[in-house]
Amino acid sequence: RLDELHKDKGKIRGVPTGYKDLDNILAGLQRSDLFILAARPSMGKTSFGLSVIINIINSTNIKIGIFSLETSKEQILYKLISIASKVSLKRLISGDINNVEWVKVQEISTKIINSINYIDDTANLSISNLNSKAKSLKKNNNRISLIMIDYLQLIQSDDRLSSSRTEELSFITRTLKILARDLHIPVIVLSQLNRNVENRVNKRPLL
């Protein structure tokens, strides 16, 4: 395997994110890996995650599943269309678009229909339900090659023995890692960080 990689070195092995520097670091989103995209509130992590989805749609023909615990599927679709067409969300929702933009909206809508296989916007989804839905989705549609979840802190834990939310989140994260491995696909999970970093002099991220 290493010999094969060496002969074709530099190639993106996983699903390309469309961001060159990130793909150079990760070699694409690798199968069986759990990727956590974490940021403070209102930093644009959802928009970034959806931008990755649009880049994947534009460069591959894989099928994608999305679990959105905070935003409705209609809002997700509006954001995807806005990002891809470069028409502001406000103008899109109000219908204030010209004929050229309308053609772009139709084109990206067709791509979304062909690529986004599943959007689940169930609120208060438990980790066991999410797990079973994802496995059922993969079983019923073997072409599903990536799942994105928005976001980690809204997933409910089934571990009633946990003494803290931190332990619950650790259990949820482990379960998602096992899910990625079992389905043999990359799983992207968005995560909300607190604002305590703003009170530190050195704002470099810490574990």
PDB file of C-alpha atoms in Angstrom:
ATOM      1  CA  ARG A   1       0.000   0.000   0.000  1.00  0.00           C
ATOM      2  CA  LEU A   2       2.793   2.427   0.892  1.00  0.00           C
ATOM      3  CA  ASP A   3       4.542   1.571  -2.374  1.00  0.00           C
ATOM      4  CA  GLU A   4       1.368   2.449  -4.311  1.00  0.00           C
ATOM      5  CA  LEU A   5       1.055   5.749  -2.427  1.00  0.00           C
ATOM      6  CA  HIS A   6       4.685   6.607  -3.078  1.00  0.00           C
ATOM      7  CA  LYS A   7       4.318   6.053  -6.819  1.00  0.00           C
ATOM      8  CA  ASP A   8       1.367   8.470  -6.887  1.00  0.00           C
ATOM      9  CA  LYS A   9       2.436  10.857  -4.120  1.00  0.00           C
ATOM     10  CA  GLY A  10       0.651  14.158  -3.638  1.00  0.00           C
ATOM     11  CA  LYS A  11      -2.717  12.860  -4.797  1.00  0.00           C
ATOM     12  CA  ILE A  12      -5.796  13.737  -2.735  1.00  0.00           C
ATOM     13  CA  ARG A  13      -6.837  10.379  -1.320  1.00  0.00           C
ATOM     14  CA  GLY A  14     -10.039  11.361   0.442  1.00  0.00           C
ATOM     15  CA  VAL A  15     -13.020  13.536  -0.388  1.00  0.00           C
ATOM     16  CA  PRO A  16     -11.648  16.983  -1.409  1.00  0.00           C
ATOM     17  CA  THR A  17     -12.894  19.913   0.664  1.00  0.00           C
ATOM     18  CA  GLY A  18     -12.184  22.382  -2.140  1.00  0.00           C
ATOM     19  CA  TYR A  19      -9.804  24.336   0.124  1.00  0.00           C
ATOM     20  CA  LYS A  20      -6.290  23.710  -1.165  1.00  0.00           C
ATOM     21  CA  ASP A  21      -4.364  24.319   2.071  1.00  0.00           C
ATOM     22  CA  LEU A  22      -6.758  22.166   4.082  1.00  0.00           C
ATOM     23  CA  ASP A  23      -6.635  19.368   1.505  1.00  0.00           C
ATOM     24  CA  ASN A  24      -2.824  19.495   1.555  1.00  0.00           C
ATOM     25  CA  ILE A  25      -2.901  18.908   5.310  1.00  0.00           C
ATOM     26  CA  LEU A  26      -5.608  16.230   5.354  1.00  0.00           C
ATOM     27  CA  ALA A  27      -5.133  14.746   1.862  1.00  0.00           C
ATOM     28  CA  GLY A  28      -8.893  15.155   1.689  1.00  0.00           C
ATOM     29  CA  LEU A  29     -11.528  13.894   4.114  1.00  0.00           C
ATOM     30  CA  GLN A  30     -10.487  10.307   4.781  1.00  0.00           C
ATOM     31  CA  ARG A  31     -12.899   7.424   5.085  1.00  0.00           C
ATOM     32  CA  SER A  32     -13.680   6.230   8.617  1.00  0.00           C
ATOM     33  CA  ASP A  33     -12.470   9.534  10.102  1.00  0.00           C
ATOM     34  CA  LEU A  34     -14.437  11.889  12.350  1.00  0.00           C
ATOM     35  CA  PHE A  35     -13.751  15.585  11.697  1.00  0.00           C
ATOM     36  CA  ILE A  36     -14.828  18.148  14.289  1.00  0.00           C
ATOM     37  CA  LEU A  37     -15.187  21.720  13.062  1.00  0.00           C
ATOM     38  CA  ALA A  38     -15.233  23.819  16.231  1.00  0.00           C
ATOM     39  CA  ALA A  39     -15.644  27.557  16.729  1.00  0.00           C
ATOM     40  CA  ARG A  40     -17.292  30.113  18.966  1.00  0.00           C
ATOM     41  CA  PRO A  41     -20.863  31.221  18.173  1.00  0.00           C
ATOM     42  CA  SER A  42     -21.338  33.422  15.081  1.00  0.00           C
ATOM     43  CA  MET A  43     -17.893  32.650  13.661  1.00  0.00           C
ATOM     44  CA  GLY A  44     -19.278  31.098  10.470  1.00  0.00           C
ATOM     45  CA  LYS A  45     -18.695  27.380  11.092  1.00  0.00           C
ATOM     46  CA  THR A  46     -22.054  26.401   9.575  1.00  0.00           C
ATOM     47  CA  SER A  47     -21.386  28.525   6.493  1.00  0.00           C
ATOM     48  CA  PHE A  48     -17.905  27.016   6.217  1.00  0.00           C
ATOM     49  CA  GLY A  49     -19.271  23.497   6.581  1.00  0.00           C
ATOM     50  CA  LEU A  50     -21.891  24.153   3.899  1.00  0.00           C
ATOM     51  CA  SER A  51     -19.207  25.715   1.668  1.00  0.00           C
ATOM     52  CA  VAL A  52     -17.286  22.436   1.917  1.00  0.00           C
ATOM     53  CA  ILE A  53     -20.486  20.612   0.936  1.00  0.00           C
ATOM     54  CA  ILE A  54     -20.920  22.887  -2.118  1.00  0.00           C
ATOM     55  CA  ASN A  55     -17.278  22.353  -3.132  1.00  0.00           C
ATOM     56  CA  ILE A  56     -17.790  18.592  -2.886  1.00  0.00           C
ATOM     57  CA  ILE A  57     -20.980  18.805  -4.951  1.00  0.00           C
ATOM     58  CA  ASN A  58     -19.140  20.781  -7.641  1.00  0.00           C
ATOM     59  CA  SER A  59     -16.153  18.419  -7.845  1.00  0.00           C
ATOM     60  CA  THR A  60     -17.546  14.935  -7.203  1.00  0.00           C
ATOM     61  CA  ASN A  61     -20.659  12.861  -7.775  1.00  0.00           C
ATOM     62  CA  ILE A  62     -20.922  11.403  -4.279  1.00  0.00           C
ATOM     63  CA  LYS A  63     -24.097  11.361  -2.183  1.00  0.00           C
ATOM     64  CA  ILE A  64     -24.264  13.359   1.054  1.00  0.00           C
ATOM     65  CA  GLY A  65     -26.395  13.129   4.196  1.00  0.00           C
ATOM     66  CA  ILE A  66     -26.981  16.079   6.555  1.00  0.00           C
ATOM     67  CA  PHE A  67     -28.286  16.048  10.122  1.00  0.00           C
ATOM     68  CA  SER A  68     -29.261  19.558  11.233  1.00  0.00           C
ATOM     69  CA  LEU A  69     -30.417  19.738  14.846  1.00  0.00           C
ATOM     70  CA  GLU A  70     -30.715  23.538  14.958  1.00  0.00           C
ATOM     71  CA  THR A  71     -31.676  24.693  11.452  1.00  0.00           C
ATOM     72  CA  SER A  72     -34.631  23.521   9.365  1.00  0.00           C
ATOM     73  CA  LYS A  73     -34.001  21.690   6.096  1.00  0.00           C
ATOM     74  CA  GLU A  74     -35.513  24.643   4.213  1.00  0.00           C
ATOM     75  CA  GLN A  75     -32.983  27.024   5.806  1.00  0.00           C
ATOM     76  CA  ILE A  76     -30.145  24.609   5.018  1.00  0.00           C
ATOM     77  CA  LEU A  77     -31.212  24.472   1.368  1.00  0.00           C
ATOM     78  CA  TYR A  78     -31.532  28.269   1.156  1.00  0.00           C
ATOM     79  CA  LYS A  79     -28.000  28.648   2.575  1.00  0.00           C
ATOM     80  CA  LEU A  80     -26.571  26.072   0.176  1.00  0.00           C
ATOM     81  CA  ILE A  81     -28.171  27.804  -2.811  1.00  0.00           C
ATOM     82  CA  SER A  82     -27.008  31.221  -1.575  1.00  0.00           C
ATOM     83  CA  ILE A  83     -23.395  30.094  -1.106  1.00  0.00           C
ATOM     84  CA  ALA A  84     -23.236  28.359  -4.481  1.00  0.00           C
ATOM     85  CA  SER A  85     -25.027  31.047  -6.515  1.00  0.00           C
ATOM     86  CA  LYS A  86     -23.394  33.968  -4.637  1.00  0.00           C
ATOM     87  CA  VAL A  87     -26.834  35.533  -4.252  1.00  0.00           C
ATOM     88  CA  SER A  88     -27.308  36.903  -0.734  1.00  0.00           C
ATOM     89  CA  LEU A  89     -29.655  34.962   1.520  1.00  0.00           C
ATOM     90  CA  LYS A  90     -31.794  38.046   2.067  1.00  0.00           C
ATOM     91  CA  ARG A  91     -32.287  38.610  -1.678  1.00  0.00           C
ATOM     92  CA  LEU A  92     -32.888  34.923  -2.269  1.00  0.00           C
ATOM     93  CA  ILE A  93     -35.620  34.699   0.367  1.00  0.00           C
ATOM     94  CA  SER A  94     -37.287  37.892  -0.860  1.00  0.00           C
ATOM     95  CA  GLY A  95     -37.142  36.727  -4.488  1.00  0.00           C
ATOM     96  CA  ASP A  96     -35.076  39.776  -5.482  1.00  0.00           C
ATOM     97  CA  ILE A  97     -32.979  38.042  -8.162  1.00  0.00           C
ATOM     98  CA  ASN A  98     -32.407  38.824 -11.834  1.00  0.00           C
ATOM     99  CA  ASN A  99     -32.646  36.439 -14.793  1.00  0.00           C
ATOM    100  CA  VAL A 100     -28.921  35.601 -14.836  1.00  0.00           C
ATOM    101  CA  GLU A 101     -28.985  34.798 -11.110  1.00  0.00           C
ATOM    102  CA  TRP A 102     -32.144  32.751 -11.590  1.00  0.00           C
ATOM    103  CA  VAL A 103     -30.321  30.504 -14.074  1.00  0.00           C
ATOM    104  CA  LYS A 104     -27.528  30.006 -11.490  1.00  0.00           C
ATOM    105  CA  VAL A 105     -30.099  29.176  -8.811  1.00  0.00           C
ATOM    106  CA  GLN A 106     -31.708  26.570 -11.062  1.00  0.00           C
ATOM    107  CA  GLU A 107     -28.352  25.000 -11.915  1.00  0.00           C
ATOM    108  CA  ILE A 108     -27.212  24.688  -8.303  1.00  0.00           C
ATOM    109  CA  SER A 109     -30.659  23.429  -7.243  1.00  0.00           C
ATOM    110  CA  THR A 110     -30.308  20.587  -9.742  1.00  0.00           C
ATOM    111  CA  LYS A 111     -26.847  19.736  -8.374  1.00  0.00           C
ATOM    112  CA  ILE A 112     -28.184  19.756  -4.823  1.00  0.00           C
ATOM    113  CA  ILE A 113     -31.068  17.462  -5.768  1.00  0.00           C
ATOM    114  CA  ASN A 114     -28.610  15.028  -7.361  1.00  0.00           C
ATOM    115  CA  SER A 115     -26.102  15.110  -4.489  1.00  0.00           C
ATOM    116  CA  ILE A 116     -27.841  15.811  -1.174  1.00  0.00           C
ATOM    117  CA  ASN A 117     -29.530  12.489  -0.618  1.00  0.00           C
ATOM    118  CA  TYR A 118     -30.899  13.134   2.852  1.00  0.00           C
ATOM    119  CA  ILE A 119     -31.521  16.040   5.247  1.00  0.00           C
ATOM    120  CA  ASP A 120     -32.810  15.292   8.747  1.00  0.00           C
ATOM    121  CA  ASP A 121     -33.823  18.365  10.769  1.00  0.00           C
ATOM    122  CA  THR A 122     -35.161  16.552  13.830  1.00  0.00           C
ATOM    123  CA  ALA A 123     -34.563  18.665  16.944  1.00  0.00           C
ATOM    124  CA  ASN A 124     -33.356  17.026  20.186  1.00  0.00           C
ATOM    125  CA  LEU A 125     -32.107  13.992  18.295  1.00  0.00           C
ATOM    126  CA  SER A 126     -30.493  11.402  20.555  1.00  0.00           C
ATOM    127  CA  ILE A 127     -27.165   9.818  19.665  1.00  0.00           C
ATOM    128  CA  SER A 128     -28.788   6.373  19.423  1.00  0.00           C
ATOM    129  CA  ASN A 129     -31.450   7.643  16.991  1.00  0.00           C
ATOM    130  CA  LEU A 130     -28.857   9.508  14.940  1.00  0.00           C
ATOM    131  CA  ASN A 131     -26.693   6.397  14.878  1.00  0.00           C
ATOM    132  CA  SER A 132     -29.522   4.142  13.699  1.00  0.00           C
ATOM    133  CA  LYS A 133     -30.741   6.662  11.097  1.00  0.00           C
ATOM    134  CA  ALA A 134     -27.237   7.059   9.654  1.00  0.00           C
ATOM    135  CA  LYS A 135     -26.729   3.288   9.447  1.00  0.00           C
ATOM    136  CA  SER A 136     -30.138   2.835   7.841  1.00  0.00           C
ATOM    137  CA  LEU A 137     -29.327   5.606   5.362  1.00  0.00           C
ATOM    138  CA  LYS A 138     -26.057   3.916   4.400  1.00  0.00           C
ATOM    139  CA  LYS A 139     -27.731   0.505   4.171  1.00  0.00           C
ATOM    140  CA  ASN A 140     -30.559   1.760   1.944  1.00  0.00           C
ATOM    141  CA  ASN A 141     -28.310   3.949  -0.201  1.00  0.00           C
ATOM    142  CA  ASN A 142     -24.802   2.570  -0.403  1.00  0.00           C
ATOM    143  CA  ARG A 143     -23.619   5.615  -2.379  1.00  0.00           C
ATOM    144  CA  ILE A 144     -23.755   7.833   0.726  1.00  0.00           C
ATOM    145  CA  SER A 145     -20.111   8.856   1.067  1.00  0.00           C
ATOM    146  CA  LEU A 146     -20.187  11.693   3.616  1.00  0.00           C
ATOM    147  CA  ILE A 147     -22.310  12.830   6.561  1.00  0.00           C
ATOM    148  CA  MET A 148     -22.357  16.283   8.173  1.00  0.00           C
ATOM    149  CA  ILE A 149     -23.923  16.963  11.600  1.00  0.00           C
ATOM    150  CA  ASP A 150     -24.795  20.433  12.930  1.00  0.00           C
ATOM    151  CA  TYR A 151     -24.076  20.491  15.796  1.00  0.00           C
ATOM    152  CA  LEU A 152     -22.470  18.345  18.527  1.00  0.00           C
ATOM    153  CA  GLN A 153     -23.826  20.041  21.658  1.00  0.00           C
ATOM    154  CA  LEU A 154     -27.453  19.603  20.541  1.00  0.00           C
ATOM    155  CA  ILE A 155     -27.178  15.816  20.326  1.00  0.00           C
ATOM    156  CA  GLN A 156     -28.844  14.177  23.322  1.00  0.00           C
ATOM    157  CA  SER A 157     -26.958  11.482  25.201  1.00  0.00           C
ATOM    158  CA  ASP A 158     -28.419   8.076  26.091  1.00  0.00           C
ATOM    159  CA  ASP A 159     -25.831   7.549  28.831  1.00  0.00           C
ATOM    160  CA  ARG A 160     -27.862   8.192  31.978  1.00  0.00           C
ATOM    161  CA  LEU A 161     -24.890   7.306  34.190  1.00  0.00           C
ATOM    162  CA  SER A 162     -22.861  10.322  33.090  1.00  0.00           C
ATOM    163  CA  SER A 163     -22.222  12.748  35.933  1.00  0.00           C
ATOM    164  CA  SER A 164     -21.538  15.743  33.687  1.00  0.00           C
ATOM    165  CA  ARG A 165     -22.261  17.116  30.238  1.00  0.00           C
ATOM    166  CA  THR A 166     -18.554  16.794  29.460  1.00  0.00           C
ATOM    167  CA  GLU A 167     -18.751  13.025  29.972  1.00  0.00           C
ATOM    168  CA  GLU A 168     -21.891  12.916  27.815  1.00  0.00           C
ATOM    169  CA  LEU A 169     -20.151  14.759  24.978  1.00  0.00           C
ATOM    170  CA  SER A 170     -17.175  12.401  25.251  1.00  0.00           C
ATOM    171  CA  PHE A 171     -19.567   9.453  24.922  1.00  0.00           C
ATOM    172  CA  ILE A 172     -21.312  11.080  21.933  1.00  0.00           C
ATOM    173  CA  THR A 173     -17.996  11.830  20.223  1.00  0.00           C
ATOM    174  CA  ARG A 174     -16.780   8.253  20.698  1.00  0.00           C
ATOM    175  CA  THR A 175     -20.040   6.953  19.263  1.00  0.00           C
ATOM    176  CA  LEU A 176     -19.698   9.197  16.207  1.00  0.00           C
ATOM    177  CA  LYS A 177     -16.113   8.051  15.690  1.00  0.00           C
ATOM    178  CA  ILE A 178     -17.278   4.431  15.747  1.00  0.00           C
ATOM    179  CA  LEU A 179     -20.094   5.360  13.339  1.00  0.00           C
ATOM    180  CA  ALA A 180     -17.606   6.825  10.847  1.00  0.00           C
ATOM    181  CA  ARG A 181     -15.514   3.657  11.080  1.00  0.00           C
ATOM    182  CA  ASP A 182     -18.506   1.313  10.754  1.00  0.00           C
ATOM    183  CA  LEU A 183     -19.892   3.163   7.714  1.00  0.00           C
ATOM    184  CA  HIS A 184     -16.393   3.620   6.259  1.00  0.00           C
ATOM    185  CA  ILE A 185     -17.116   7.247   5.341  1.00  0.00           C
ATOM    186  CA  PRO A 186     -15.958  10.641   6.660  1.00  0.00           C
ATOM    187  CA  VAL A 187     -18.253  12.266   9.217  1.00  0.00           C
ATOM    188  CA  ILE A 188     -18.061  16.043   9.787  1.00  0.00           C
ATOM    189  CA  VAL A 189     -19.449  17.342  13.092  1.00  0.00           C
ATOM    190  CA  LEU A 190     -19.788  21.027  13.882  1.00  0.00           C
ATOM    191  CA  SER A 191     -19.131  21.986  17.492  1.00  0.00           C
ATOM    192  CA  GLN A 192     -19.917  25.100  19.517  1.00  0.00           C
ATOM    193  CA  LEU A 193     -17.093  26.428  21.683  1.00  0.00           C
ATOM    194  CA  ASN A 194     -17.612  28.764  24.625  1.00  0.00           C
ATOM    195  CA  ARG A 195     -16.403  32.355  24.681  1.00  0.00           C
ATOM    196  CA  ASN A 196     -13.883  31.918  27.515  1.00  0.00           C
ATOM    197  CA  VAL A 197     -11.046  32.303  25.010  1.00  0.00           C
ATOM    198  CA  GLU A 198     -11.957  35.988  24.717  1.00  0.00           C
ATOM    199  CA  ASN A 199     -10.832  36.496  28.325  1.00  0.00           C
ATOM    200  CA  ARG A 200      -7.380  34.990  27.719  1.00  0.00           C
ATOM    201  CA  VAL A 201      -4.396  37.099  26.723  1.00  0.00           C
ATOM    202  CA  ASN A 202      -3.055  34.272  24.554  1.00  0.00           C
ATOM    203  CA  LYS A 203      -5.980  33.158  22.389  1.00  0.00           C
ATOM    204  CA  ARG A 204      -4.135  30.252  20.788  1.00  0.00           C
ATOM    205  CA  PRO A 205      -6.425  27.191  20.958  1.00  0.00           C
ATOM    206  CA  LEU A 206      -5.875  24.752  23.817  1.00  0.00           C
ATOM    207  CA  LEU A 207      -6.973  21.121  24.197  1.00  0.00           C
TER     208      LEU A 207
END
